[in-house]
XYZ file of C-alpha atoms in Angstrom:
670
model
C -23.173 13.047 126.336
C -22.570 13.255 122.585
C -20.417 10.146 122.704
C -23.084 8.326 124.684
C -25.820 9.207 122.161
C -23.816 8.335 119.082
C -23.430 4.730 118.101
C -23.182 2.366 115.129
C -25.454 -0.646 114.718
C -24.783 -3.225 112.024
C -26.488 -6.542 111.389
C -25.865 -9.154 108.724
C -28.764 -11.186 107.374
C -28.657 -13.830 104.654
C -32.020 -15.202 103.490
C -32.511 -18.910 103.004
C -29.062 -19.653 104.400
C -28.778 -22.469 106.894
C -25.605 -23.402 108.660
C -22.680 -21.356 109.860
C -20.460 -20.278 106.980
C -18.347 -17.247 106.455
C -19.826 -14.213 104.737
C -17.199 -13.882 102.069
C -17.876 -17.336 100.683
C -21.604 -16.708 100.191
C -22.098 -13.095 99.170
C -19.597 -10.954 97.387
C -20.635 -7.374 97.896
C -19.461 -5.114 95.065
C -20.979 -1.922 96.448
C -20.060 -0.252 99.719
C -22.511 2.264 101.064
C -22.936 4.276 104.244
C -26.416 4.895 105.637
C -26.578 7.547 108.352
C -29.689 7.956 110.508
C -30.102 11.101 112.568
C -32.400 10.128 115.415
C -32.076 13.449 117.207
C -35.454 14.424 118.699
C -35.167 17.889 117.186
C -35.193 16.433 113.671
C -37.822 13.745 114.251
C -41.171 14.226 112.514
C -44.462 12.420 112.997
C -45.809 10.666 109.918
C -49.529 11.347 109.271
C -51.824 8.794 110.908
C -53.500 8.392 107.530
C -50.411 7.660 105.434
C -51.166 4.146 104.174
C -54.508 2.670 103.224
C -56.179 0.624 100.524
C -58.098 1.414 97.369
C -60.960 -0.732 96.147
C -62.391 -0.553 92.652
C -64.904 -2.931 91.099
C -62.502 -4.337 88.522
C -61.027 -7.762 87.981
C -64.247 -9.131 89.550
C -62.827 -7.943 92.848
C -66.253 -7.180 94.324
C -68.969 -9.215 92.618
C -67.920 -12.822 93.156
C -64.973 -11.743 95.297
C -64.982 -9.493 98.337
C -68.792 -9.438 98.138
C -69.760 -12.999 99.027
C -72.857 -13.361 96.808
C -72.563 -16.691 94.998
C -75.154 -16.149 92.230
C -74.039 -14.276 89.143
C -76.737 -12.137 87.452
C -79.122 -12.874 90.292
C -81.838 -10.569 88.973
C -81.563 -11.532 85.264
C -80.834 -7.869 84.470
C -77.371 -8.257 82.952
C -78.777 -8.747 79.445
C -80.355 -5.304 79.503
C -83.951 -4.060 79.886
C -85.134 -5.226 76.464
C -86.583 -8.724 76.354
C -86.017 -11.470 75.412
C -82.463 -11.052 76.677
C -79.294 -12.931 77.440
C -79.414 -14.630 80.855
C -75.732 -15.604 80.996
C -74.373 -17.393 83.007
C -77.724 -19.109 83.738
C -78.270 -22.252 81.671
C -81.022 -24.834 81.332
C -81.230 -28.422 82.540
C -83.028 -30.402 79.837
C -83.607 -29.582 76.185
C -85.998 -27.428 74.176
C -88.541 -30.248 74.024
C -88.827 -30.356 77.813
C -88.250 -26.760 78.921
C -88.605 -23.248 77.535
C -86.952 -20.287 79.275
C -87.169 -16.589 78.414
C -86.995 -13.209 80.088
C -89.936 -10.853 80.276
C -90.793 -7.605 82.031
C -93.084 -8.930 84.760
C -90.914 -8.353 87.848
C -92.490 -6.912 90.971
C -89.515 -4.557 91.300
C -89.931 -1.287 89.459
C -86.189 -0.561 89.194
C -85.263 -3.992 87.839
C -88.207 -5.105 85.805
C -86.746 -8.164 84.078
C -87.774 -11.596 85.385
C -87.264 -15.139 84.119
C -90.187 -17.227 82.895
C -89.606 -20.998 82.993
C -92.129 -23.262 81.282
C -91.821 -26.982 81.935
C -93.151 -28.736 78.812
C -92.819 -32.372 79.788
C -95.460 -34.504 81.458
C -93.000 -37.352 81.907
C -89.851 -35.387 82.749
C -86.397 -36.977 82.962
C -85.212 -38.268 86.333
C -84.106 -35.315 88.444
C -86.393 -32.965 86.557
C -85.683 -30.066 84.241
C -84.942 -26.484 85.103
C -82.205 -23.877 85.332
C -78.830 -23.586 87.015
C -76.336 -20.872 87.889
C -72.590 -21.654 88.109
C -71.837 -18.469 90.007
C -68.512 -16.809 89.296
C -66.594 -19.704 87.744
C -68.135 -22.075 90.256
C -69.481 -21.781 93.786
C -67.323 -22.833 96.712
C -69.575 -25.065 98.818
C -68.032 -26.489 101.976
C -69.144 -29.428 104.076
C -71.206 -28.488 107.131
C -71.638 -24.839 106.194
C -75.001 -23.125 105.827
C -76.019 -21.105 102.782
C -78.925 -18.678 102.799
C -81.185 -18.859 99.765
C -83.591 -16.047 98.899
C -85.634 -15.922 95.709
C -88.848 -14.423 94.421
C -91.215 -16.747 92.592
C -94.748 -16.851 91.255
C -96.844 -19.475 89.509
C -100.491 -19.474 88.392
C -100.795 -23.050 89.656
C -99.220 -24.806 92.612
C -95.703 -25.902 91.710
C -93.113 -28.022 93.456
C -89.512 -27.011 92.975
C -86.301 -28.691 94.071
C -83.458 -26.315 94.854
C -80.060 -28.009 95.058
C -76.376 -27.350 95.374
C -74.571 -29.763 93.111
C -71.234 -30.322 91.423
C -70.677 -28.521 88.137
C -72.100 -31.427 86.127
C -74.979 -32.063 88.533
C -73.776 -35.547 89.496
C -72.907 -34.777 93.134
C -75.721 -33.478 95.346
C -74.387 -31.394 98.229
C -77.659 -29.987 99.568
C -81.285 -30.038 98.500
C -84.639 -28.641 99.592
C -88.141 -28.932 98.139
C -90.225 -25.766 97.859
C -93.941 -25.581 97.191
C -95.067 -22.478 95.343
C -98.711 -21.715 95.996
C -100.704 -21.099 92.851
C -101.470 -17.378 92.783
C -100.754 -14.335 90.668
C -98.611 -12.525 93.275
C -94.869 -12.784 93.721
C -93.745 -14.676 96.831
C -90.470 -14.252 98.658
C -89.017 -17.686 99.469
C -86.225 -18.125 102.044
C -84.436 -21.363 102.808
C -81.233 -22.534 104.468
C -79.160 -25.136 102.659
C -76.667 -27.115 104.758
C -73.915 -28.700 102.689
C -73.144 -32.399 103.058
C -69.899 -32.380 101.168
C -67.347 -29.998 99.679
C -67.052 -28.930 96.059
C -65.105 -25.872 94.919
C -66.894 -25.475 91.577
C -70.511 -26.116 92.517
C -73.691 -24.705 91.033
C -77.166 -23.753 92.238
C -79.946 -25.489 90.341
C -83.736 -25.213 90.430
C -85.699 -28.061 88.900
C -89.255 -29.324 88.517
C -90.884 -32.602 87.428
C -94.307 -31.134 86.779
C -95.615 -29.392 83.685
C -96.354 -25.732 84.329
C -95.020 -22.175 84.387
C -92.941 -20.514 87.109
C -91.413 -17.048 87.174
C -88.178 -16.267 89.039
C -86.489 -13.048 90.086
C -83.722 -11.949 92.454
C -82.262 -15.350 93.247
C -79.556 -14.957 95.907
C -77.299 -17.436 97.689
C -75.004 -16.151 100.423
C -72.782 -18.018 102.891
C -74.106 -17.562 106.413
C -70.640 -16.865 107.833
C -69.707 -13.602 106.097
C -67.524 -11.148 108.004
C -69.562 -9.769 110.925
C -72.647 -10.781 108.952
C -72.064 -7.838 106.616
C -71.749 -9.841 103.398
C -67.963 -9.771 102.978
C -65.853 -12.843 102.269
C -63.944 -13.668 105.441
C -60.596 -14.650 103.955
C -60.331 -11.540 101.792
C -61.302 -9.200 104.632
C -58.683 -10.900 106.791
C -56.042 -10.064 104.187
C -57.090 -6.413 104.360
C -57.136 -6.327 108.154
C -53.576 -7.637 108.245
C -52.461 -4.581 106.271
C -53.845 -2.285 109.011
C -55.171 0.238 106.462
C -55.857 3.717 107.784
C -58.298 4.576 105.000
C -60.394 2.972 102.274
C -60.728 4.796 98.963
C -63.818 3.732 96.990
C -65.525 2.924 94.604
C -62.925 3.805 91.967
C -61.205 4.647 89.732
C -62.758 4.544 86.335
C -65.707 2.650 87.810
C -66.861 5.995 89.263
C -66.902 7.652 85.867
C -68.032 4.965 83.476
C -66.796 4.892 79.915
C -70.034 6.798 79.322
C -71.850 8.742 82.005
C -74.912 6.530 81.590
C -72.806 3.688 83.026
C -71.285 5.648 85.910
C -71.640 4.530 89.524
C -74.871 6.053 90.878
C -74.840 5.781 94.644
C -78.612 6.153 95.073
C -79.134 3.068 92.901
C -76.862 1.019 95.199
C -78.580 1.575 98.573
C -81.708 0.203 100.184
C -82.944 -3.405 99.890
C -80.685 -5.413 97.622
C -83.659 -6.782 95.681
C -84.569 -3.283 94.526
C -81.137 -2.271 93.272
C -81.139 -2.164 89.466
C -77.444 -2.916 89.041
C -75.459 -1.521 86.136
C -72.943 -2.358 83.441
C -69.424 -1.242 84.334
C -68.323 -0.397 80.829
C -64.776 0.537 81.818
C -64.123 -3.066 82.848
C -66.856 -4.612 80.699
C -68.966 -6.603 83.099
C -72.254 -6.356 84.924
C -72.560 -5.814 88.658
C -75.769 -6.123 90.627
C -74.452 -3.488 93.084
C -74.939 -5.677 96.121
C -71.658 -4.043 97.085
C -72.945 -0.486 97.106
C -72.326 2.855 98.776
C -73.638 1.684 102.162
C -71.539 -1.487 102.052
C -68.392 0.483 101.275
C -69.046 2.684 104.291
C -69.688 -0.424 106.383
C -66.457 -2.016 105.150
C -64.519 1.111 106.110
C -65.939 0.852 109.606
C -65.163 -2.867 109.822
C -61.555 -2.208 108.792
C -61.189 0.709 111.196
C -60.305 2.823 108.162
C -61.373 6.341 107.240
C -63.763 6.286 104.254
C -62.657 8.279 101.212
C -65.630 8.746 98.909
C -64.752 9.369 95.262
C -67.784 10.782 93.485
C -68.532 11.594 89.883
C -67.774 15.184 88.894
C -70.112 15.095 85.900
C -67.638 13.365 83.610
C -67.173 9.944 82.099
C -63.759 8.435 81.622
C -63.304 9.524 78.026
C -66.570 10.236 76.227
C -68.918 12.815 77.719
C -69.071 15.487 80.387
C -71.592 17.868 81.877
C -71.290 21.593 81.228
C -70.711 23.603 84.397
C -73.913 25.502 83.694
C -75.848 22.242 84.132
C -73.854 20.627 86.962
C -76.219 21.646 89.805
C -78.097 18.288 89.934
C -74.789 16.434 90.319
C -73.785 18.775 93.154
C -77.094 18.172 94.926
C -76.690 14.433 94.442
C -73.286 14.596 96.139
C -74.667 16.610 99.049
C -77.375 13.964 99.400
C -74.676 11.272 99.541
C -72.964 13.086 102.390
C -76.237 13.451 104.246
C -76.788 9.722 103.814
C -73.392 9.050 105.400
C -73.262 11.795 108.021
C -76.809 12.990 108.561
C -78.862 12.356 111.672
C -81.339 9.450 111.617
C -84.067 12.082 111.328
C -82.672 13.681 108.170
C -84.056 12.792 104.761
C -81.142 10.627 103.648
C -79.822 9.794 107.103
C -83.135 8.090 107.777
C -82.508 5.816 104.782
C -79.173 4.814 106.284
C -80.824 4.218 109.652
C -83.451 2.024 108.000
C -80.606 -0.083 106.622
C -79.496 -0.814 110.180
C -76.919 1.890 110.869
C -78.464 4.794 112.801
C -75.045 6.198 113.755
C -73.434 8.418 111.106
C -70.372 7.264 109.189
C -67.391 9.625 109.691
C -66.799 10.715 106.098
C -64.113 13.396 106.268
C -62.466 13.014 102.859
C -64.023 13.236 99.418
C -62.408 13.275 95.990
C -64.060 15.448 93.366
C -63.849 13.131 90.359
C -61.224 10.676 89.207
C -58.471 11.576 86.717
C -60.629 14.407 85.367
C -58.082 17.238 85.511
C -57.565 18.857 82.120
C -61.039 18.096 80.836
C -62.995 21.012 79.462
C -65.401 21.525 82.354
C -63.424 20.104 85.267
C -62.260 23.356 86.846
C -65.695 24.921 86.642
C -67.437 21.811 87.936
C -64.832 21.370 90.646
C -65.464 24.822 92.093
C -69.218 24.209 92.191
C -68.691 21.018 94.204
C -65.959 22.573 96.341
C -67.988 25.608 97.387
C -71.159 23.648 98.111
C -69.403 20.992 100.212
C -67.210 23.513 102.020
C -70.290 25.465 103.058
C -72.289 22.426 104.189
C -69.415 20.421 105.706
C -66.469 22.706 106.525
C -64.516 19.848 108.166
C -64.434 17.659 105.057
C -61.081 17.517 103.261
C -61.561 18.087 99.530
C -59.319 16.339 97.030
C -58.561 17.743 93.577
C -57.704 15.566 90.576
C -54.988 18.002 89.513
C -51.336 17.333 90.328
C -49.805 19.891 92.667
C -46.411 18.209 93.118
C -44.491 20.556 90.833
C -46.338 23.825 91.333
C -49.356 25.479 92.933
C -52.891 24.590 91.842
C -55.093 27.225 90.249
C -57.996 26.336 92.524
C -58.447 25.691 96.273
C -57.982 22.162 97.628
C -56.951 20.390 100.798
C -55.241 17.569 98.939
C -54.398 16.708 95.348
C -54.469 13.348 93.598
C -51.276 11.838 92.231
C -51.395 8.676 90.084
C -48.455 6.808 88.615
C -48.119 3.516 86.729
C -44.646 2.870 85.407
C -42.001 0.271 84.698
C -39.915 -0.823 87.672
C -36.853 1.270 86.886
C -38.926 4.415 86.462
C -40.916 3.948 89.656
C -37.731 3.204 91.597
C -36.261 6.476 90.351
C -39.423 8.305 91.434
C -38.580 7.758 95.115
C -37.364 11.352 95.067
C -40.417 12.774 93.294
C -41.692 14.725 96.277
C -38.305 15.996 97.475
C -38.933 19.282 95.677
C -42.709 19.417 96.003
C -44.121 22.630 97.505
C -43.932 22.511 101.286
C -47.042 24.642 101.686
C -50.526 24.406 100.228
C -52.429 21.185 99.458
C -50.815 17.890 100.385
C -50.503 14.874 98.112
C -52.798 11.877 98.059
C -50.937 9.253 96.037
C -54.112 7.300 95.457
C -52.920 4.991 92.673
C -49.404 3.701 92.136
C -47.952 0.462 90.824
C -45.408 -1.125 88.551
C -47.205 -2.454 85.496
C -46.832 -4.096 82.084
C -43.777 -6.289 81.400
C -42.088 -5.748 84.757
C -45.287 -6.535 86.614
C -45.987 -10.009 85.289
C -48.614 -11.522 87.592
C -46.999 -9.800 90.552
C -43.206 -10.045 90.508
C -40.531 -9.483 93.115
C -39.152 -6.762 90.822
C -42.428 -4.840 90.956
C -42.574 -5.029 94.741
C -39.013 -3.740 95.126
C -39.643 -0.697 92.950
C -42.881 0.010 94.808
C -41.109 -0.361 98.157
C -38.498 2.167 97.061
C -41.243 4.559 95.978
C -42.921 4.129 99.371
C -39.714 4.959 101.261
C -39.711 8.204 99.290
C -43.293 8.904 100.357
C -42.342 8.215 103.971
C -39.376 10.561 103.763
C -41.653 13.226 102.288
C -44.629 12.597 104.531
C -44.665 16.239 105.519
C -46.261 16.852 102.095
C -47.680 13.386 101.369
C -50.779 12.776 103.479
C -51.972 9.421 102.106
C -51.006 6.680 99.653
C -52.474 3.424 98.334
C -51.616 0.843 95.692
C -53.920 -0.069 92.810
C -55.583 -2.386 91.999
C -56.423 -4.378 95.114
C -58.141 -7.636 94.060
C -58.332 -9.842 90.988
C -60.247 -13.060 90.353
C -57.763 -15.457 88.808
C -60.441 -17.001 86.596
C -61.195 -13.958 84.466
C -59.522 -13.832 81.093
C -58.534 -10.179 80.978
C -56.555 -9.126 84.021
C -54.863 -5.941 85.099
C -51.445 -6.797 86.452
C -50.251 -6.727 89.073
C -52.871 -6.817 91.779
C -52.187 -7.001 95.480
C -54.424 -9.992 96.261
C -55.326 -12.837 93.883
C -58.249 -15.159 94.570
C -60.512 -17.803 93.081
C -63.668 -19.410 94.471
C -61.945 -20.694 97.596
C -58.275 -19.689 97.669
C -56.376 -16.445 97.884
C -52.778 -15.310 98.115
C -50.801 -12.107 98.326
C -48.455 -11.055 95.553
C -44.971 -9.855 96.565
C -46.461 -6.341 96.541
C -48.897 -7.400 99.271
C -46.101 -8.740 101.452
C -44.004 -5.670 100.791
C -46.855 -3.525 102.106
C -46.931 -5.619 105.277
C -43.508 -4.187 106.122
C -44.936 -0.655 105.911
C -48.085 -1.202 107.927
C -46.651 0.380 111.112
C -45.551 3.520 109.267
C -48.797 5.465 109.654
C -48.459 7.597 112.762
C -44.836 6.547 113.362
C -41.926 8.956 113.875
C -39.676 9.557 110.873
C -35.930 10.161 111.130
C -33.770 11.763 108.425
C -31.347 9.523 106.560
C -28.391 10.124 104.281
C -26.887 7.601 101.868
C -23.364 7.923 100.505
C -21.365 5.546 98.337
C -17.716 4.896 97.625
C -18.596 4.523 93.953
C -19.872 7.657 92.273
C -23.346 7.599 90.815
C -24.554 4.672 92.904
C -28.317 4.886 93.159
C -29.297 1.304 93.810
C -30.606 1.771 97.346
C -33.707 3.315 98.820
C -34.206 3.582 102.553
C -36.178 5.111 105.395
C -36.044 4.998 109.174
C -38.855 5.261 111.698
C -39.486 4.584 115.356
C -42.763 2.942 116.269
C -44.472 1.121 119.122
C -46.117 -2.281 119.122
C -49.281 -3.252 120.991
C -47.235 -3.754 124.167
C -45.863 -0.196 123.876
C -42.390 -1.536 123.145
C -40.422 0.854 120.954
C -38.446 -0.073 117.844
C -36.195 1.658 115.379
C -37.159 0.266 111.983
C -34.694 0.661 109.133
C -36.055 -0.375 105.733
C -33.648 -0.760 102.816
C -34.315 -1.725 99.194
C -31.399 -3.132 97.224
C -32.388 -2.750 93.570
C -29.080 -4.125 92.312
C -28.372 -7.630 91.015
C -25.357 -7.845 93.344
C -25.039 -7.793 97.107
C -24.424 -4.435 98.731
C -22.496 -3.903 101.951
C -23.909 -1.062 104.001
C -22.540 0.637 107.071
C -25.452 1.865 109.173
C -24.845 4.508 111.775
C -27.241 6.285 114.095
C -26.802 9.587 115.832
C -28.925 11.027 118.618
C -30.688 7.805 119.559
C -31.900 8.226 123.139
C -31.967 4.525 123.928
C -29.821 1.453 123.622
C -30.500 -1.449 121.272
C -31.760 -4.640 122.890
C -30.305 -7.157 120.460
C -32.187 -10.108 121.905
C -35.523 -8.507 120.968
C -34.360 -7.221 117.595
C -35.248 -8.830 114.279
C -34.495 -8.636 110.585
C -37.036 -9.403 107.869
C -36.125 -9.985 104.231
C -38.238 -10.147 101.085
C -36.307 -11.638 98.167
C -36.045 -14.621 95.835
C -33.582 -16.309 93.523
C -35.044 -14.607 90.450
C -36.262 -11.038 90.356
C -39.159 -12.056 88.092
C -40.407 -14.735 90.490
C -44.102 -14.647 91.427
C -46.409 -16.247 93.947
C -49.173 -18.578 92.757
C -51.870 -20.893 94.055
C -49.448 -23.803 93.728
C -46.753 -21.880 95.605
C -48.415 -18.965 97.425
C -45.471 -18.429 99.797
C -42.652 -18.483 97.292
C -41.939 -14.828 98.007
C -42.905 -13.815 101.522
C -41.019 -11.935 104.233
C -38.726 -14.151 106.286
C -38.155 -12.907 109.815
C -35.181 -13.852 111.984
C -33.925 -12.959 115.413
C -30.737 -10.944 115.654
C -28.227 -12.565 117.955
C -25.232 -10.283 117.725
C -24.651 -6.602 117.115
C -21.499 -4.558 117.524
C -20.105 -1.151 116.875
C -18.725 -0.357 113.427
C -20.127 -3.461 111.768
C -21.738 -3.849 108.374
C -24.963 -5.041 106.829
C -24.778 -7.084 103.657
C -27.958 -6.844 101.626
C -28.861 -9.697 99.327
C -29.247 -8.887 95.613
C -32.715 -7.659 94.673
C -34.023 -7.566 98.216
C -36.103 -5.536 100.624
C -34.848 -5.735 104.197
C -36.489 -4.368 107.318
C -34.553 -4.223 110.583
C -36.579 -3.813 113.761
C -34.124 -2.805 116.475
C -35.726 -2.954 119.909
C -35.109 0.174 121.966
C -34.440 0.139 125.684
C -34.633 3.684 127.024
C -33.517 2.516 130.477
C -30.088 1.705 129.099
C -28.241 4.546 127.473
C -24.793 3.885 126.164
C -22.718 2.718 123.236
C -23.152 -0.852 122.082
C -20.079 -2.969 122.592
C -19.355 -6.114 120.626
C -17.242 -7.782 117.988
C -17.606 -8.573 114.304
C -18.301 -12.289 114.276
C -16.852 -14.569 111.647
C -20.376 -15.828 111.238
C -23.273 -13.707 112.490
C -26.230 -15.985 111.832
C -26.212 -19.727 112.226
C -29.722 -20.358 110.981
C -32.594 -18.474 109.312
């Protein structure tokens, strides 16, 4: 029986190699390593269903002008602050100061966002096309031929006014869509709604509002949304699709530093981000230095979690800004009540005070919030422990099933306060993060589990998203897999970045502009881990003929696809600049390998600092190939600086040792 259950499976894969040539002439492996997998059922361990998810923070313009599909920037004219006159950037005028005068005032019909725009047309004989205002959106609006765009704006005029609302090219020369609106002369604000159907495509369009008639018109809350957002929920389809492909098991939101604010006055306030979008005041995110109208608010994050099939993880403010001010524990009670209100909004019945607000927004069913993080990176601050306990006790009493996450690191010793999970953040150079694959090997095996809620390679090694960064992160992830008895969840940071902003955090997982998007190598690396959540982990051991070799990181799981076919997946990172020859052996595998259904996938490139880009978005993507031969006591040769994933199809109806030969050439074409 032992002989039947013990076998050796080796596969050679050479990326970007076409034609049948001998191995020795193409890759010269200088390292020889043995990788042993013990697939005995007694040693197998289920990985948490929640292991891998995504983290969204409003940074890098990832939400406003990105995931959130609103096309108008500063739609309520609030970004310049409550004092008027104020800056209306990026709105600009069409005409000159002899024909038009524009200023902000405090005449809005919305009590929470009182600033409106007053436009006075001065000319009796206005230029052809009229004078007015325009908004370029977030570095241009992507308008596509045949698509419908929903316009909503609030206007008022003491006299009847005729306005032309158009979608044009950035210089106004190309008209893509146009509609004429008559504003009845009265003192009350009027909500105007129109559909604009594009007759042409322009990636850097603008929305403009013009008039040919002398008079005064006020504007507020001018919105333009594509009609085809994801499930009609306001999310940009292409970016949501990228997230869905990752199969995230949770969504952590809304930050990050965005939760705290550089000052508490600029922190994320969930109550200001719910209800009708017109009534949301918006706020200045001073950690990342830009205004957001909070169209993407607390409700939308919960909705996005549901759309992704991911558990929502709500990170709330613990009474502390990022680095300037904090609330004394003696005065934290209002913050605690505010958090309890947020949970009632998410989980309460439609008849509860805050649950009824959610129901009025179109979602009578509760959202299943079962994880909350008490603050973000607040551990060590003067009042954190005291504040934490106030939140912990109140939430535990009201919602005993909610898992509470501490900001304090429990990986090297016990916490001094109760928690279900603890936050672990790491940003490091590639070599350091690679070496941290063993970080949780000696973590306490009892007590709170780890939530590695922010990790990434950054600075010089990161570039704009390099292969090197993805390899180090992959190695770190294999370590989290191997320690998933104490690591409950993990997610990379940041998630999105708009390529047009000047100041960027690098690397990000997904890069976009007005109409394009691509995944960095880190995104594609994560694709090879997306079946790990809920899979079965098997112990591995790596040994080398050369002492001190530490260039590999690996993990092994068994998982099932949608057809309930089972696979043994072996993931190996080669962090060396030379090829490595690995002998892979398995023990205790209760099935044979079906070679014809087995595959190998490789992520690599000719230069470890290579990146993807809009001009070459698929420069570094996983390349998958069928395995045609496998034999006992064969070897795998890993390309330099590569991440390889072998999916070996299991056939439990055929038990027995694989029989074969070591071919002179194992792969004729990739």
